């Protein structure tokens, strides 16, 4: 029961996404209507686990909610990135100053398939150690926090982590054998 796209019009182009109006038709409903989608590049989220069993997180102000958010390092996959894993390693280093000994994919999510065209690639980074000062983009400003992996369930339930993609990334990473081994469980 897939809808057929009859026409696409670009409505707005801005830095993180482009808004398109799609005129679509459903054969089963015998109906035509407009739908708006946000076209964005894929991004990568990385759950960085230190040898001490801590998750390296960032706390930053988010303009959408007008509040601070505790999240795992994440960002858009750039054209210069060889693949999503390279983007995850780059974002880890840029946002936190940490590097990893190994990185493994743990899932791919669709952030909001009703509106967004992109995917979020989720990785678990292990053997994570501090290397040097973060290298933030011009508009980035954050603090780095180490969160005990053994406390994740409690912290999610307490609302410390409210970003849906971070919560999903933490869940996917927690299912990986390397996560269980690394958090001392």
PDB file of C-alpha atoms in Angstrom:
ATOM      1  CA  UNK A   1       0.000   0.000   0.000  1.00  0.00           C
ATOM      2  CA  UNK A   2       2.794   2.306  -0.961  1.00  0.00           C
ATOM      3  CA  UNK A   3       1.927   5.814  -2.092  1.00  0.00           C
ATOM      4  CA  UNK A   4       3.179   7.012  -5.489  1.00  0.00           C
ATOM      5  CA  UNK A   5       5.063  10.306  -5.571  1.00  0.00           C
ATOM      6  CA  UNK A   6       3.559  12.414  -8.346  1.00  0.00           C
ATOM      7  CA  UNK A   7       5.520  15.615  -7.825  1.00  0.00           C
ATOM      8  CA  UNK A   8       8.231  16.957  -5.513  1.00  0.00           C
ATOM      9  CA  UNK A   9       8.875  20.628  -4.774  1.00  0.00           C
ATOM     10  CA  UNK A  10      11.732  22.036  -2.702  1.00  0.00           C
ATOM     11  CA  UNK A  11      10.222  24.426  -0.161  1.00  0.00           C
ATOM     12  CA  UNK A  12      13.202  25.410   2.008  1.00  0.00           C
ATOM     13  CA  UNK A  13      16.911  24.652   2.071  1.00  0.00           C
ATOM     14  CA  UNK A  14      18.817  25.202   5.298  1.00  0.00           C
ATOM     15  CA  UNK A  15      22.016  23.862   6.808  1.00  0.00           C
ATOM     16  CA  UNK A  16      20.915  20.566   8.367  1.00  0.00           C
ATOM     17  CA  UNK A  17      18.049  19.635   6.029  1.00  0.00           C
ATOM     18  CA  UNK A  18      15.878  20.516   3.027  1.00  0.00           C
ATOM     19  CA  UNK A  19      12.082  20.628   3.246  1.00  0.00           C
ATOM     20  CA  UNK A  20      10.210  19.074   0.323  1.00  0.00           C
ATOM     21  CA  UNK A  21       6.515  19.007  -0.475  1.00  0.00           C
ATOM     22  CA  UNK A  22       5.569  15.708  -2.053  1.00  0.00           C
ATOM     23  CA  UNK A  23       2.277  15.333  -3.885  1.00  0.00           C
ATOM     24  CA  UNK A  24       1.418  11.638  -3.449  1.00  0.00           C
ATOM     25  CA  UNK A  25      -1.341   9.296  -4.508  1.00  0.00           C
ATOM     26  CA  UNK A  26      -2.661   6.158  -2.813  1.00  0.00           C
ATOM     27  CA  UNK A  27      -4.108   3.586  -5.178  1.00  0.00           C
ATOM     28  CA  UNK A  28      -5.980   1.764  -2.408  1.00  0.00           C
ATOM     29  CA  UNK A  29      -7.536   4.897  -0.878  1.00  0.00           C
ATOM     30  CA  UNK A  30      -8.085   6.576  -4.265  1.00  0.00           C
ATOM     31  CA  UNK A  31      -6.706   9.736  -2.689  1.00  0.00           C
ATOM     32  CA  UNK A  32      -4.062  12.365  -3.525  1.00  0.00           C
ATOM     33  CA  UNK A  33      -2.535  14.671  -0.906  1.00  0.00           C
ATOM     34  CA  UNK A  34       0.544  16.706   0.019  1.00  0.00           C
ATOM     35  CA  UNK A  35       3.151  15.415   2.476  1.00  0.00           C
ATOM     36  CA  UNK A  36       6.158  17.313   3.785  1.00  0.00           C
ATOM     37  CA  UNK A  37       9.482  15.569   4.319  1.00  0.00           C
ATOM     38  CA  UNK A  38      12.830  16.709   5.672  1.00  0.00           C
ATOM     39  CA  UNK A  39      15.721  15.471   3.569  1.00  0.00           C
ATOM     40  CA  UNK A  40      18.880  15.195   5.648  1.00  0.00           C
ATOM     41  CA  UNK A  41      22.190  13.387   5.474  1.00  0.00           C
ATOM     42  CA  UNK A  42      22.602  10.266   7.566  1.00  0.00           C
ATOM     43  CA  UNK A  43      24.281  10.692  10.910  1.00  0.00           C
ATOM     44  CA  UNK A  44      26.206   8.533  13.330  1.00  0.00           C
ATOM     45  CA  UNK A  45      25.795   8.032  17.091  1.00  0.00           C
ATOM     46  CA  UNK A  46      28.555   6.403  19.099  1.00  0.00           C
ATOM     47  CA  UNK A  47      28.348   4.871  22.574  1.00  0.00           C
ATOM     48  CA  UNK A  48      31.934   5.189  23.884  1.00  0.00           C
ATOM     49  CA  UNK A  49      32.838   2.703  26.634  1.00  0.00           C
ATOM     50  CA  UNK A  50      36.020   3.256  28.647  1.00  0.00           C
ATOM     51  CA  UNK A  51      38.077   0.412  30.128  1.00  0.00           C
ATOM     52  CA  UNK A  52      36.748   1.547  33.537  1.00  0.00           C
ATOM     53  CA  UNK A  53      33.167   0.808  32.419  1.00  0.00           C
ATOM     54  CA  UNK A  54      32.081   4.419  31.873  1.00  0.00           C
ATOM     55  CA  UNK A  55      30.173   5.920  28.951  1.00  0.00           C
ATOM     56  CA  UNK A  56      31.621   9.160  27.587  1.00  0.00           C
ATOM     57  CA  UNK A  57      28.690  11.570  27.119  1.00  0.00           C
ATOM     58  CA  UNK A  58      28.239  15.206  26.231  1.00  0.00           C
ATOM     59  CA  UNK A  59      25.904  17.758  27.805  1.00  0.00           C
ATOM     60  CA  UNK A  60      24.881  20.543  25.466  1.00  0.00           C
ATOM     61  CA  UNK A  61      22.201  23.165  24.999  1.00  0.00           C
ATOM     62  CA  UNK A  62      19.564  22.194  22.436  1.00  0.00           C
ATOM     63  CA  UNK A  63      17.652  24.984  20.738  1.00  0.00           C
ATOM     64  CA  UNK A  64      14.597  22.826  19.951  1.00  0.00           C
ATOM     65  CA  UNK A  65      13.786  22.206  23.606  1.00  0.00           C
ATOM     66  CA  UNK A  66      15.536  25.289  24.954  1.00  0.00           C
ATOM     67  CA  UNK A  67      17.247  23.100  27.536  1.00  0.00           C
ATOM     68  CA  UNK A  68      20.378  21.050  28.134  1.00  0.00           C
ATOM     69  CA  UNK A  69      20.555  17.457  26.952  1.00  0.00           C
ATOM     70  CA  UNK A  70      22.879  14.609  27.947  1.00  0.00           C
ATOM     71  CA  UNK A  71      23.700  12.591  24.840  1.00  0.00           C
ATOM     72  CA  UNK A  72      26.202  10.241  23.297  1.00  0.00           C
ATOM     73  CA  UNK A  73      28.555  11.860  20.749  1.00  0.00           C
ATOM     74  CA  UNK A  74      26.857  12.157  17.377  1.00  0.00           C
ATOM     75  CA  UNK A  75      26.837  14.087  14.140  1.00  0.00           C
ATOM     76  CA  UNK A  76      26.188  14.213  10.436  1.00  0.00           C
ATOM     77  CA  UNK A  77      28.158  11.916   8.177  1.00  0.00           C
ATOM     78  CA  UNK A  78      30.341  14.177   6.044  1.00  0.00           C
ATOM     79  CA  UNK A  79      31.281  13.576   2.415  1.00  0.00           C
ATOM     80  CA  UNK A  80      34.883  13.272   3.622  1.00  0.00           C
ATOM     81  CA  UNK A  81      34.004  10.322   5.900  1.00  0.00           C
ATOM     82  CA  UNK A  82      34.905   6.962   4.363  1.00  0.00           C
ATOM     83  CA  UNK A  83      31.827   5.364   5.929  1.00  0.00           C
ATOM     84  CA  UNK A  84      29.488   5.776   8.929  1.00  0.00           C
ATOM     85  CA  UNK A  85      32.050   4.166  11.277  1.00  0.00           C
ATOM     86  CA  UNK A  86      34.651   6.770  10.269  1.00  0.00           C
ATOM     87  CA  UNK A  87      32.113   9.500  11.047  1.00  0.00           C
ATOM     88  CA  UNK A  88      31.458   7.974  14.476  1.00  0.00           C
ATOM     89  CA  UNK A  89      35.188   7.882  15.278  1.00  0.00           C
ATOM     90  CA  UNK A  90      35.569  11.479  14.054  1.00  0.00           C
ATOM     91  CA  UNK A  91      32.597  12.726  16.103  1.00  0.00           C
ATOM     92  CA  UNK A  92      33.897  10.947  19.210  1.00  0.00           C
ATOM     93  CA  UNK A  93      37.251  12.693  18.868  1.00  0.00           C
ATOM     94  CA  UNK A  94      35.842  16.112  17.901  1.00  0.00           C
ATOM     95  CA  UNK A  95      33.166  16.310  20.580  1.00  0.00           C
ATOM     96  CA  UNK A  96      34.928  14.653  23.521  1.00  0.00           C
ATOM     97  CA  UNK A  97      38.668  14.489  22.891  1.00  0.00           C
ATOM     98  CA  UNK A  98      38.533  10.695  23.277  1.00  0.00           C
ATOM     99  CA  UNK A  99      39.698   8.017  20.841  1.00  0.00           C
ATOM    100  CA  UNK A 100      38.754   4.351  20.666  1.00  0.00           C
ATOM    101  CA  UNK A 101      40.639   1.108  20.172  1.00  0.00           C
ATOM    102  CA  UNK A 102      37.707  -0.574  18.382  1.00  0.00           C
ATOM    103  CA  UNK A 103      34.355   0.342  16.904  1.00  0.00           C
ATOM    104  CA  UNK A 104      31.493  -1.959  15.952  1.00  0.00           C
ATOM    105  CA  UNK A 105      28.108  -1.282  14.369  1.00  0.00           C
ATOM    106  CA  UNK A 106      25.175  -2.160  16.623  1.00  0.00           C
ATOM    107  CA  UNK A 107      22.215  -0.928  14.576  1.00  0.00           C
ATOM    108  CA  UNK A 108      20.664   1.481  12.115  1.00  0.00           C
ATOM    109  CA  UNK A 109      17.663   3.597  13.115  1.00  0.00           C
ATOM    110  CA  UNK A 110      15.189   5.757  11.227  1.00  0.00           C
ATOM    111  CA  UNK A 111      14.958   8.890  13.421  1.00  0.00           C
ATOM    112  CA  UNK A 112      11.403   9.769  12.370  1.00  0.00           C
ATOM    113  CA  UNK A 113      10.268   8.016   9.176  1.00  0.00           C
ATOM    114  CA  UNK A 114       7.081  10.100   9.051  1.00  0.00           C
ATOM    115  CA  UNK A 115       9.150  13.222   8.355  1.00  0.00           C
ATOM    116  CA  UNK A 116      12.871  12.505   7.875  1.00  0.00           C
ATOM    117  CA  UNK A 117      14.541  10.678   4.973  1.00  0.00           C
ATOM    118  CA  UNK A 118      17.770   9.856   6.801  1.00  0.00           C
ATOM    119  CA  UNK A 119      19.119   7.094   8.981  1.00  0.00           C
ATOM    120  CA  UNK A 120      21.105   7.094  12.203  1.00  0.00           C
ATOM    121  CA  UNK A 121      23.979   4.588  12.303  1.00  0.00           C
ATOM    122  CA  UNK A 122      24.737   3.450  15.845  1.00  0.00           C
ATOM    123  CA  UNK A 123      28.145   2.233  17.010  1.00  0.00           C
ATOM    124  CA  UNK A 124      29.735   0.891  20.162  1.00  0.00           C
ATOM    125  CA  UNK A 125      33.279   2.155  20.702  1.00  0.00           C
ATOM    126  CA  UNK A 126      35.454   0.215  23.145  1.00  0.00           C
ATOM    127  CA  UNK A 127      38.885   0.819  24.625  1.00  0.00           C
ATOM    128  CA  UNK A 128      38.006   4.515  24.787  1.00  0.00           C
ATOM    129  CA  UNK A 129      40.715   6.769  26.239  1.00  0.00           C
ATOM    130  CA  UNK A 130      41.253  10.515  26.455  1.00  0.00           C
ATOM    131  CA  UNK A 131      43.590  11.832  23.772  1.00  0.00           C
ATOM    132  CA  UNK A 132      43.388  15.631  23.913  1.00  0.00           C
ATOM    133  CA  UNK A 133      41.145  18.669  23.835  1.00  0.00           C
ATOM    134  CA  UNK A 134      37.860  18.410  21.911  1.00  0.00           C
ATOM    135  CA  UNK A 135      37.728  20.095  18.501  1.00  0.00           C
ATOM    136  CA  UNK A 136      34.236  21.560  18.372  1.00  0.00           C
ATOM    137  CA  UNK A 137      32.572  23.131  15.364  1.00  0.00           C
ATOM    138  CA  UNK A 138      31.968  26.895  15.481  1.00  0.00           C
ATOM    139  CA  UNK A 139      28.536  26.588  17.153  1.00  0.00           C
ATOM    140  CA  UNK A 140      29.323  23.662  19.449  1.00  0.00           C
ATOM    141  CA  UNK A 141      29.736  24.187  23.154  1.00  0.00           C
ATOM    142  CA  UNK A 142      29.442  21.266  25.542  1.00  0.00           C
ATOM    143  CA  UNK A 143      30.789  19.559  28.595  1.00  0.00           C
ATOM    144  CA  UNK A 144      32.057  15.990  28.632  1.00  0.00           C
ATOM    145  CA  UNK A 145      30.682  13.689  31.335  1.00  0.00           C
ATOM    146  CA  UNK A 146      31.616  10.137  32.277  1.00  0.00           C
ATOM    147  CA  UNK A 147      28.588   8.060  33.231  1.00  0.00           C
ATOM    148  CA  UNK A 148      28.953   4.624  34.859  1.00  0.00           C
ATOM    149  CA  UNK A 149      27.550   2.063  32.413  1.00  0.00           C
ATOM    150  CA  UNK A 150      26.161   0.105  35.372  1.00  0.00           C
ATOM    151  CA  UNK A 151      23.908   3.116  36.118  1.00  0.00           C
ATOM    152  CA  UNK A 152      22.403   3.489  32.614  1.00  0.00           C
ATOM    153  CA  UNK A 153      19.048   1.838  33.324  1.00  0.00           C
ATOM    154  CA  UNK A 154      18.483   3.985  36.412  1.00  0.00           C
ATOM    155  CA  UNK A 155      19.599   7.180  34.644  1.00  0.00           C
ATOM    156  CA  UNK A 156      17.324   6.554  31.660  1.00  0.00           C
ATOM    157  CA  UNK A 157      14.367   5.917  33.968  1.00  0.00           C
ATOM    158  CA  UNK A 158      15.242   9.044  35.986  1.00  0.00           C
ATOM    159  CA  UNK A 159      15.102  11.156  32.818  1.00  0.00           C
ATOM    160  CA  UNK A 160      18.787  12.078  32.718  1.00  0.00           C
ATOM    161  CA  UNK A 161      18.821  10.828  29.116  1.00  0.00           C
ATOM    162  CA  UNK A 162      15.821  12.262  27.217  1.00  0.00           C
ATOM    163  CA  UNK A 163      17.144  12.344  23.658  1.00  0.00           C
ATOM    164  CA  UNK A 164      15.321   9.460  21.958  1.00  0.00           C
ATOM    165  CA  UNK A 165      18.210   8.568  19.646  1.00  0.00           C
ATOM    166  CA  UNK A 166      20.620   8.492  22.584  1.00  0.00           C
ATOM    167  CA  UNK A 167      18.293   6.211  24.565  1.00  0.00           C
ATOM    168  CA  UNK A 168      17.931   3.937  21.520  1.00  0.00           C
ATOM    169  CA  UNK A 169      21.712   3.953  20.951  1.00  0.00           C
ATOM    170  CA  UNK A 170      22.358   3.044  24.590  1.00  0.00           C
ATOM    171  CA  UNK A 171      19.889   0.173  24.321  1.00  0.00           C
ATOM    172  CA  UNK A 172      21.381  -1.177  21.083  1.00  0.00           C
ATOM    173  CA  UNK A 173      24.917  -0.904  22.463  1.00  0.00           C
ATOM    174  CA  UNK A 174      23.903  -2.639  25.704  1.00  0.00           C
ATOM    175  CA  UNK A 175      22.908  -5.725  23.679  1.00  0.00           C
ATOM    176  CA  UNK A 176      26.417  -6.136  22.245  1.00  0.00           C
ATOM    177  CA  UNK A 177      28.640  -8.721  23.960  1.00  0.00           C
ATOM    178  CA  UNK A 178      31.524  -6.196  24.040  1.00  0.00           C
ATOM    179  CA  UNK A 179      29.345  -3.824  26.089  1.00  0.00           C
ATOM    180  CA  UNK A 180      28.482  -6.434  28.682  1.00  0.00           C
ATOM    181  CA  UNK A 181      32.131  -7.453  28.946  1.00  0.00           C
ATOM    182  CA  UNK A 182      33.281  -3.826  29.136  1.00  0.00           C
ATOM    183  CA  UNK A 183      30.890  -2.689  31.841  1.00  0.00           C
ATOM    184  CA  UNK A 184      31.976  -5.426  34.191  1.00  0.00           C
ATOM    185  CA  UNK A 185      28.614  -7.241  34.209  1.00  0.00           C
TER     186      UNK A 185
END
